[in-house]
Amino acid sequence: MDMMFLLLLFCHVSSAEKHSLKYFVAGSSGVSDFPEFMGAAVFDGFLVGYCDSNTRKVETKQDWVEKLLENDTQQLQYYNHECFEYPPKVFKDRIHIFKQHFNQSGGVHVLQRMSGCEWDEETGEFNGFCQYGYDGEDFMAFDPKTSTWIALKPKAVTIKEKWNADKARAKHCEIYLTQLCPEWLKKSLDYGRMTLQRTELPSVSLLQKTPSSPVSCHATGFYPDRATMFWRKDGEELHEDVDHGEILPNNDGSFQRSVDLKLSSDTPEDWRRYDCVFHLSGVKDDIITKLDKAKIRTNWGKIIIRIEKDGSSNITIPITAAVVVFAVVLIAVIGFTVYKNNKAN
């Protein structure tokens, strides 16, 4: 799944009024143990399909996508064509051409393409897009209104002229972005509406690492990601001594968020004046959690593993847990020593 992360770096969840259907494609050269070609289809920020040159098959990631493709053979044929026929060979050839054009020999090189369309449900406006990147830099973009390619880097000008000379290819891109993609986006919305436009309320907990740590109001399992969360004191929203965490995705497609409150200057008797408010867009009633010391789940005396935003883990071992860890390690060392001595004898 690491390779998918490279394709979906700029993927985000769409708002209720705007919907998007995006295709991410990447070809690589000089990368060992990595597919030469891979592609992903993303609807409203959700991965719905994936393929690569190693597996040689289209994998659907949502149940409703399978039903859609069963009833729309044109889309299925398009995905098979994009995964196994035209783009894999073309991307390989283009990387070779680019290397020659830029006097590159050997090394690792990656060619990426993001294409698709967005639809504003309120205004009815569609916007198609197709953009290439080479070795991590924006390279070329297609304008469906003029049916021409635009160089995003000075070094791409020569290649742009060659691509614009291919009128048939430009016309194909224009039809795809202005006709096919909008049609498929609406079909995806019809099939996936029950799943993608659902509303799920979270479970809210009060957490505290140590008695002197901030109290964290943690909400998890909510959907969609359009949610606000804050601390109040005597009914007034707090802005000082409050740390708002970002909304992060869960593995099941739902979201989580935390808001920390520093209470160093307050006595435990004053805690009842605080509460945590969670509001989910489209839901009338808020979830209000009173600050109650008896309901705080503390991690003191336990091993705490916190996943940071960059994907790294920050492990904190309090003194009580550290003693246990040390004892386990000591027992393992003693056991290994006895084993070696017995074997030697």
GROMACS .gro file of C-alpha atoms in nm:
model
  345
    1MET     CA    1   0.000   0.000   0.000
    2ASP     CA    2   0.305   0.230   0.019
    3MET     CA    3   0.291   0.273  -0.359
    4MET     CA    4  -0.070   0.387  -0.331
    5PHE     CA    5   0.038   0.658  -0.088
    6LEU     CA    6   0.261   0.803  -0.360
    7LEU     CA    7  -0.035   0.825  -0.596
    8LEU     CA    8  -0.277   0.976  -0.345
    9LEU     CA    9  -0.062   1.241  -0.180
   10PHE     CA   10  -0.293   1.519  -0.296
   11CYS     CA   11  -0.618   1.333  -0.255
   12HIS     CA   12  -0.883   1.495  -0.034
   13VAL     CA   13  -1.246   1.447   0.055
   14SER     CA   14  -1.487   1.664  -0.141
   15SER     CA   15  -1.749   1.888   0.014
   16ALA     CA   16  -2.121   1.808   0.006
   17GLU     CA   17  -2.176   2.042  -0.290
   18LYS     CA   18  -1.871   1.946  -0.495
   19HIS     CA   19  -1.786   1.603  -0.627
   20SER     CA   20  -1.479   1.475  -0.807
   21LEU     CA   21  -1.368   1.175  -1.009
   22LYS     CA   22  -0.990   1.154  -1.039
   23TYR     CA   23  -0.748   0.910  -1.197
   24PHE     CA   24  -0.389   0.890  -1.076
   25VAL     CA   25  -0.138   0.712  -1.298
   26ALA     CA   26   0.237   0.670  -1.250
   27GLY     CA   27   0.514   0.507  -1.451
   28SER     CA   28   0.866   0.458  -1.318
   29SER     CA   29   1.212   0.368  -1.442
   30GLY     CA   30   1.513   0.250  -1.246
   31VAL     CA   31   1.315   0.151  -0.934
   32SER     CA   32   1.376  -0.204  -0.819
   33ASP     CA   33   1.099  -0.411  -0.656
   34PHE     CA   34   0.840  -0.158  -0.768
   35PRO     CA   35   0.573  -0.179  -1.043
   36GLU     CA   36   0.669  -0.002  -1.364
   37PHE     CA   37   0.311   0.118  -1.395
   38MET     CA   38   0.021   0.169  -1.153
   39GLY     CA   39  -0.309   0.351  -1.148
   40ALA     CA   40  -0.584   0.446  -0.906
   41ALA     CA   41  -0.940   0.577  -0.939
   42VAL     CA   42  -1.064   0.807  -0.663
   43PHE     CA   43  -1.420   0.935  -0.618
   44ASP     CA   44  -1.488   1.211  -0.364
   45GLY     CA   45  -1.161   1.129  -0.191
   46PHE     CA   46  -1.229   0.755  -0.164
   47LEU     CA   47  -1.012   0.500  -0.338
   48VAL     CA   48  -1.252   0.302  -0.560
   49GLY     CA   49  -1.015   0.113  -0.792
   50TYR     CA   50  -0.650   0.017  -0.829
   51CYS     CA   51  -0.422  -0.168  -1.071
   52ASP     CA   52  -0.051  -0.214  -1.139
   53SER     CA   53   0.180  -0.394  -1.379
   54ASN     CA   54   0.260  -0.665  -1.123
   55THR     CA   55  -0.091  -0.779  -1.028
   56ARG     CA   56  -0.227  -0.733  -1.383
   57LYS     CA   57  -0.586  -0.693  -1.265
   58VAL     CA   58  -0.833  -0.417  -1.176
   59GLU     CA   59  -0.916  -0.424  -0.806
   60THR     CA   60  -1.238  -0.254  -0.693
   61LYS     CA   61  -1.220  -0.105  -0.342
   62GLN     CA   62  -1.592  -0.035  -0.284
   63ASP     CA   63  -1.886  -0.274  -0.312
   64TRP     CA   64  -2.094  -0.025  -0.509
   65VAL     CA   65  -1.816   0.005  -0.771
   66GLU     CA   66  -1.854  -0.363  -0.862
   67LYS     CA   67  -2.225  -0.312  -0.924
   68LEU     CA   68  -2.155  -0.002  -1.131
   69LEU     CA   69  -1.903  -0.180  -1.356
   70GLU     CA   70  -2.138  -0.476  -1.401
   71ASN     CA   71  -2.397  -0.239  -1.547
   72ASP     CA   72  -2.155  -0.008  -1.733
   73THR     CA   73  -1.927  -0.211  -1.957
   74GLN     CA   74  -1.788   0.108  -2.117
   75GLN     CA   75  -1.624   0.211  -1.791
   76LEU     CA   76  -1.492  -0.141  -1.731
   77GLN     CA   77  -1.338  -0.147  -2.079
   78TYR     CA   78  -1.183   0.194  -2.015
   79TYR     CA   79  -1.022   0.076  -1.690
   80ASN     CA   80  -0.883  -0.236  -1.855
   81HIS     CA   81  -0.750  -0.026  -2.141
   82GLU     CA   82  -0.591   0.229  -1.906
   83CYS     CA   83  -0.435  -0.037  -1.683
   84PHE     CA   84  -0.305  -0.294  -1.927
   85GLU     CA   85  -0.299  -0.163  -2.284
   86TYR     CA   86  -0.228   0.197  -2.390
   87PRO     CA   87  -0.081   0.389  -2.089
   88PRO     CA   88   0.168   0.128  -1.960
   89LYS     CA   89   0.354   0.117  -2.292
   90VAL     CA   90   0.315   0.491  -2.357
   91PHE     CA   91   0.446   0.588  -2.013
   92LYS     CA   92   0.751   0.365  -2.060
   93ASP     CA   93   0.820   0.518  -2.402
   94ARG     CA   94   0.771   0.874  -2.274
   95ILE     CA   95   1.011   0.828  -1.986
   96HIS     CA   96   1.268   0.706  -2.237
   97ILE     CA   97   1.202   1.011  -2.460
   98PHE     CA   98   1.219   1.252  -2.166
   99LYS     CA   99   1.550   1.104  -2.051
  100GLN     CA  100   1.695   1.159  -2.396
  101HIS     CA  101   1.547   1.509  -2.422
  102PHE     CA  102   1.695   1.614  -2.086
  103ASN     CA  103   2.026   1.429  -2.139
  104GLN     CA  104   1.958   1.192  -1.850
  105SER     CA  105   2.122   0.853  -1.827
  106GLY     CA  106   2.026   0.595  -1.568
  107GLY     CA  107   1.890   0.688  -1.229
  108VAL     CA  108   1.535   0.683  -1.100
  109HIS     CA  109   1.267   0.866  -1.301
  110VAL     CA  110   0.890   0.892  -1.248
  111LEU     CA  111   0.618   1.018  -1.481
  112GLN     CA  112   0.279   1.095  -1.324
  113ARG     CA  113  -0.060   1.192  -1.460
  114MET     CA  114  -0.367   1.319  -1.276
  115SER     CA  115  -0.686   1.352  -1.478
  116GLY     CA  116  -1.058   1.371  -1.414
  117CYS     CA  117  -1.335   1.618  -1.348
  118GLU     CA  118  -1.514   1.805  -1.073
  119TRP     CA  119  -1.883   1.892  -1.049
  120ASP     CA  120  -2.040   2.169  -0.844
  121GLU     CA  121  -2.382   2.031  -0.757
  122GLU     CA  122  -2.517   2.376  -0.673
  123THR     CA  123  -2.415   2.555  -0.993
  124GLY     CA  124  -2.410   2.250  -1.221
  125GLU     CA  125  -2.063   2.350  -1.346
  126PHE     CA  126  -1.816   2.082  -1.461
  127ASN     CA  127  -1.440   2.132  -1.477
  128GLY     CA  128  -1.214   1.878  -1.647
  129PHE     CA  129  -0.840   1.858  -1.589
  130CYS     CA  130  -0.538   1.660  -1.701
  131GLN     CA  131  -0.188   1.730  -1.572
  132TYR     CA  132   0.150   1.559  -1.597
  133GLY     CA  133   0.441   1.566  -1.358
  134TYR     CA  134   0.794   1.443  -1.421
  135ASP     CA  135   1.046   1.360  -1.148
  136GLY     CA  136   0.836   1.533  -0.886
  137GLU     CA  137   0.776   1.860  -1.073
  138ASP     CA  138   0.470   1.994  -1.258
  139PHE     CA  139   0.535   1.944  -1.626
  140MET     CA  140   0.235   1.979  -1.859
  141ALA     CA  141  -0.137   2.058  -1.834
  142PHE     CA  142  -0.425   2.023  -2.080
  143ASP     CA  143  -0.682   2.299  -2.130
  144PRO     CA  144  -1.011   2.136  -2.244
  145LYS     CA  145  -1.158   2.475  -2.340
  146THR     CA  146  -0.890   2.540  -2.603
  147SER     CA  147  -0.798   2.173  -2.657
  148THR     CA  148  -0.427   2.258  -2.618
  149TRP     CA  149  -0.138   2.158  -2.393
  150ILE     CA  150   0.028   2.416  -2.169
  151ALA     CA  151   0.392   2.390  -2.059
  152LEU     CA  152   0.430   2.432  -1.684
  153LYS     CA  153   0.809   2.443  -1.702
  154PRO     CA  154   1.032   2.616  -1.961
  155LYS     CA  155   1.199   2.285  -2.039
  156ALA     CA  156   0.859   2.141  -2.140
  157VAL     CA  157   0.798   2.389  -2.423
  158THR     CA  158   0.952   2.175  -2.698
  159ILE     CA  159   0.753   1.868  -2.592
  160LYS     CA  160   0.437   2.080  -2.567
  161GLU     CA  161   0.469   2.177  -2.932
  162LYS     CA  162   0.494   1.811  -3.034
  163TRP     CA  163   0.190   1.716  -2.827
  164ASN     CA  164  -0.019   2.004  -2.967
  165ALA     CA  165   0.068   1.888  -3.318
  166ASP     CA  166  -0.119   1.563  -3.245
  167LYS     CA  167  -0.472   1.694  -3.302
  168ALA     CA  168  -0.637   1.354  -3.272
  169ARG     CA  169  -0.494   1.299  -2.925
  170ALA     CA  170  -0.600   1.647  -2.814
  171LYS     CA  171  -0.954   1.585  -2.938
  172HIS     CA  172  -0.966   1.255  -2.750
  173CYS     CA  173  -0.864   1.431  -2.427
  174GLU     CA  174  -1.126   1.700  -2.481
  175ILE     CA  175  -1.409   1.447  -2.531
  176TYR     CA  176  -1.302   1.247  -2.227
  177LEU     CA  177  -1.283   1.551  -1.995
  178THR     CA  178  -1.600   1.724  -2.112
  179GLN     CA  179  -1.830   1.429  -2.192
  180LEU     CA  180  -1.724   1.089  -2.059
  181CYS     CA  181  -1.586   1.195  -1.721
  182PRO     CA  182  -1.893   1.404  -1.622
  183GLU     CA  183  -2.120   1.115  -1.722
  184TRP     CA  184  -1.918   0.866  -1.514
  185LEU     CA  185  -1.899   1.104  -1.219
  186LYS     CA  186  -2.278   1.129  -1.202
  187LYS     CA  187  -2.312   0.751  -1.227
  188SER     CA  188  -2.061   0.708  -0.945
  189LEU     CA  189  -2.261   0.950  -0.733
  190ASP     CA  190  -2.584   0.759  -0.802
  191TYR     CA  191  -2.433   0.422  -0.707
  192GLY     CA  192  -2.224   0.543  -0.413
  193ARG     CA  193  -2.460   0.800  -0.264
  194MET     CA  194  -2.579   0.579   0.022
  195THR     CA  195  -2.221   0.499   0.121
  196LEU     CA  196  -2.046   0.828   0.055
  197GLN     CA  197  -2.317   1.067   0.175
  198ARG     CA  198  -2.393   0.889   0.499
  199THR     CA  199  -2.376   1.059   0.837
  200GLU     CA  200  -2.212   0.887   1.134
  201LEU     CA  201  -2.173   1.034   1.480
  202PRO     CA  202  -1.853   0.967   1.676
  203SER     CA  203  -1.776   0.823   2.014
  204VAL     CA  204  -1.623   1.095   2.233
  205SER     CA  205  -1.376   1.025   2.514
  206LEU     CA  206  -1.175   1.230   2.762
  207LEU     CA  207  -0.809   1.127   2.770
  208GLN     CA  208  -0.513   1.236   2.980
  209LYS     CA  209  -0.161   1.099   2.958
  210THR     CA  210  -0.048   1.203   3.308
  211PRO     CA  211  -0.211   1.406   3.588
  212SER     CA  212  -0.019   1.716   3.472
  213SER     CA  213  -0.089   1.668   3.100
  214PRO     CA  214  -0.362   1.851   2.904
  215VAL     CA  215  -0.701   1.684   2.891
  216SER     CA  216  -0.778   1.566   2.540
  217CYS     CA  217  -1.133   1.551   2.406
  218HIS     CA  218  -1.111   1.279   2.141
  219ALA     CA  219  -1.384   1.204   1.885
  220THR     CA  220  -1.350   0.908   1.650
  221GLY     CA  221  -1.568   0.728   1.397
  222PHE     CA  222  -1.750   1.029   1.254
  223TYR     CA  223  -1.837   1.090   0.889
  224PRO     CA  224  -1.811   1.308   0.688
  225ASP     CA  225  -1.506   1.515   0.780
  226ARG     CA  226  -1.697   1.845   0.797
  227ALA     CA  227  -1.693   1.877   1.173
  228THR     CA  228  -1.601   2.137   1.433
  229MET     CA  229  -1.481   2.070   1.786
  230PHE     CA  230  -1.393   2.303   2.073
  231TRP     CA  231  -1.377   2.350   2.450
  232ARG     CA  232  -1.610   2.584   2.641
  233LYS     CA  233  -1.595   2.738   2.988
  234ASP     CA  234  -1.920   2.862   3.139
  235GLY     CA  235  -2.077   2.826   2.794
  236GLU     CA  236  -1.817   3.045   2.617
  237GLU     CA  237  -1.580   2.901   2.356
  238LEU     CA  238  -1.216   2.897   2.467
  239HIS     CA  239  -0.932   3.014   2.243
  240GLU     CA  240  -0.642   3.022   2.490
  241ASP     CA  241  -0.477   2.711   2.637
  242VAL     CA  242  -0.648   2.505   2.368
  243ASP     CA  243  -0.473   2.300   2.097
  244HIS     CA  244  -0.693   2.199   1.803
  245GLY     CA  245  -0.575   1.883   1.632
  246GLU     CA  246  -0.630   1.815   1.264
  247ILE     CA  247  -0.901   1.587   1.130
  248LEU     CA  248  -0.734   1.254   1.049
  249PRO     CA  249  -0.869   0.952   0.858
  250ASN     CA  250  -0.935   0.612   1.011
  251ASN     CA  251  -0.879   0.284   0.827
  252ASP     CA  252  -1.254   0.229   0.783
  253GLY     CA  253  -1.310   0.559   0.600
  254SER     CA  254  -1.434   0.748   0.905
  255PHE     CA  255  -1.245   1.030   1.078
  256GLN     CA  256  -1.104   1.130   1.414
  257ARG     CA  257  -1.004   1.452   1.587
  258SER     CA  258  -0.874   1.570   1.923
  259VAL     CA  259  -0.882   1.904   2.105
  260ASP     CA  260  -0.649   1.946   2.405
  261LEU     CA  261  -0.717   2.171   2.703
  262LYS     CA  262  -0.450   2.289   2.951
  263LEU     CA  263  -0.579   2.305   3.307
  264SER     CA  264  -0.266   2.394   3.503
  265SER     CA  265  -0.421   2.706   3.662
  266ASP     CA  266  -0.755   2.551   3.757
  267THR     CA  267  -0.846   2.347   4.061
  268PRO     CA  268  -1.033   2.017   4.021
  269GLU     CA  269  -1.342   2.187   4.168
  270ASP     CA  270  -1.350   2.426   3.868
  271TRP     CA  271  -1.341   2.147   3.609
  272ARG     CA  272  -1.721   2.118   3.608
  273ARG     CA  273  -1.732   2.458   3.438
  274TYR     CA  274  -1.577   2.309   3.123
  275ASP     CA  275  -1.732   2.103   2.846
  276CYS     CA  276  -1.627   1.977   2.503
  277VAL     CA  277  -1.855   2.041   2.204
  278PHE     CA  278  -1.857   1.833   1.885
  279HIS     CA  279  -2.065   1.952   1.588
  280LEU     CA  280  -2.110   1.750   1.269
  281SER     CA  281  -2.225   1.936   0.958
  282GLY     CA  282  -2.584   1.852   0.869
  283VAL     CA  283  -2.667   1.724   1.219
  284LYS     CA  284  -2.887   1.945   1.437
  285ASP     CA  285  -2.780   1.837   1.786
  286ASP     CA  286  -2.423   1.873   1.915
  287ILE     CA  287  -2.245   1.615   2.128
  288ILE     CA  288  -2.155   1.786   2.457
  289THR     CA  289  -1.916   1.613   2.697
  290LYS     CA  290  -1.881   1.755   3.048
  291LEU     CA  291  -1.533   1.761   3.197
  292ASP     CA  292  -1.562   1.500   3.472
  293LYS     CA  293  -1.246   1.374   3.639
  294ALA     CA  294  -1.409   1.038   3.705
  295LYS     CA  295  -1.469   0.986   3.331
  296ILE     CA  296  -1.115   1.068   3.217
  297ARG     CA  297  -0.931   0.771   3.074
  298THR     CA  298  -0.569   0.805   3.177
  299ASN     CA  299  -0.267   0.639   3.022
  300TRP     CA  300  -0.051   0.682   3.330
  301GLY     CA  301   0.127   0.356   3.404
  302LYS     CA  302   0.067   0.219   3.053
  303ILE     CA  303   0.269   0.210   2.735
  304ILE     CA  304   0.139   0.488   2.510
  305ILE     CA  305   0.180   0.475   2.135
  306ARG     CA  306   0.064   0.794   1.963
  307ILE     CA  307   0.054   0.808   1.584
  308GLU     CA  308   0.174   1.148   1.467
  309LYS     CA  309   0.047   1.332   1.155
  310ASP     CA  310   0.357   1.237   0.955
  311GLY     CA  311   0.289   0.868   1.013
  312SER     CA  312   0.567   0.819   1.269
  313SER     CA  313   0.501   0.675   1.613
  314ASN     CA  314   0.594   0.845   1.936
  315ILE     CA  315   0.635   0.591   2.218
  316THR     CA  316   0.622   0.705   2.578
  317ILE     CA  317   0.691   0.456   2.857
  318PRO     CA  318   0.608   0.581   3.210
  319ILE     CA  319   0.816   0.456   3.501
  320THR     CA  320   0.579   0.174   3.600
  321ALA     CA  321   0.573   0.033   3.248
  322ALA     CA  322   0.946   0.086   3.210
  323VAL     CA  323   1.005  -0.144   3.507
  324VAL     CA  324   0.797  -0.415   3.340
  325VAL     CA  325   0.981  -0.374   3.010
  326PHE     CA  326   1.316  -0.389   3.184
  327ALA     CA  327   1.212  -0.707   3.367
  328VAL     CA  328   1.105  -0.874   3.041
  329VAL     CA  329   1.433  -0.782   2.872
  330LEU     CA  330   1.631  -0.903   3.175
  331ILE     CA  331   1.450  -1.238   3.174
  332ALA     CA  332   1.521  -1.278   2.802
  333VAL     CA  333   1.892  -1.203   2.850
  334ILE     CA  334   1.920  -1.449   3.141
  335GLY     CA  335   1.740  -1.719   2.945
  336PHE     CA  336   1.966  -1.673   2.643
  337THR     CA  337   2.277  -1.689   2.866
  338VAL     CA  338   2.162  -2.013   3.031
  339TYR     CA  339   2.087  -2.160   2.688
  340LYS     CA  340   2.439  -2.080   2.562
  341ASN     CA  341   2.601  -2.226   2.874
  342ASN     CA  342   2.398  -2.548   2.851
  343LYS     CA  343   2.483  -2.582   2.484
  344ALA     CA  344   2.853  -2.530   2.554
  345ASN     CA  345   2.848  -2.796   2.831
   0.00000   0.00000   0.00000
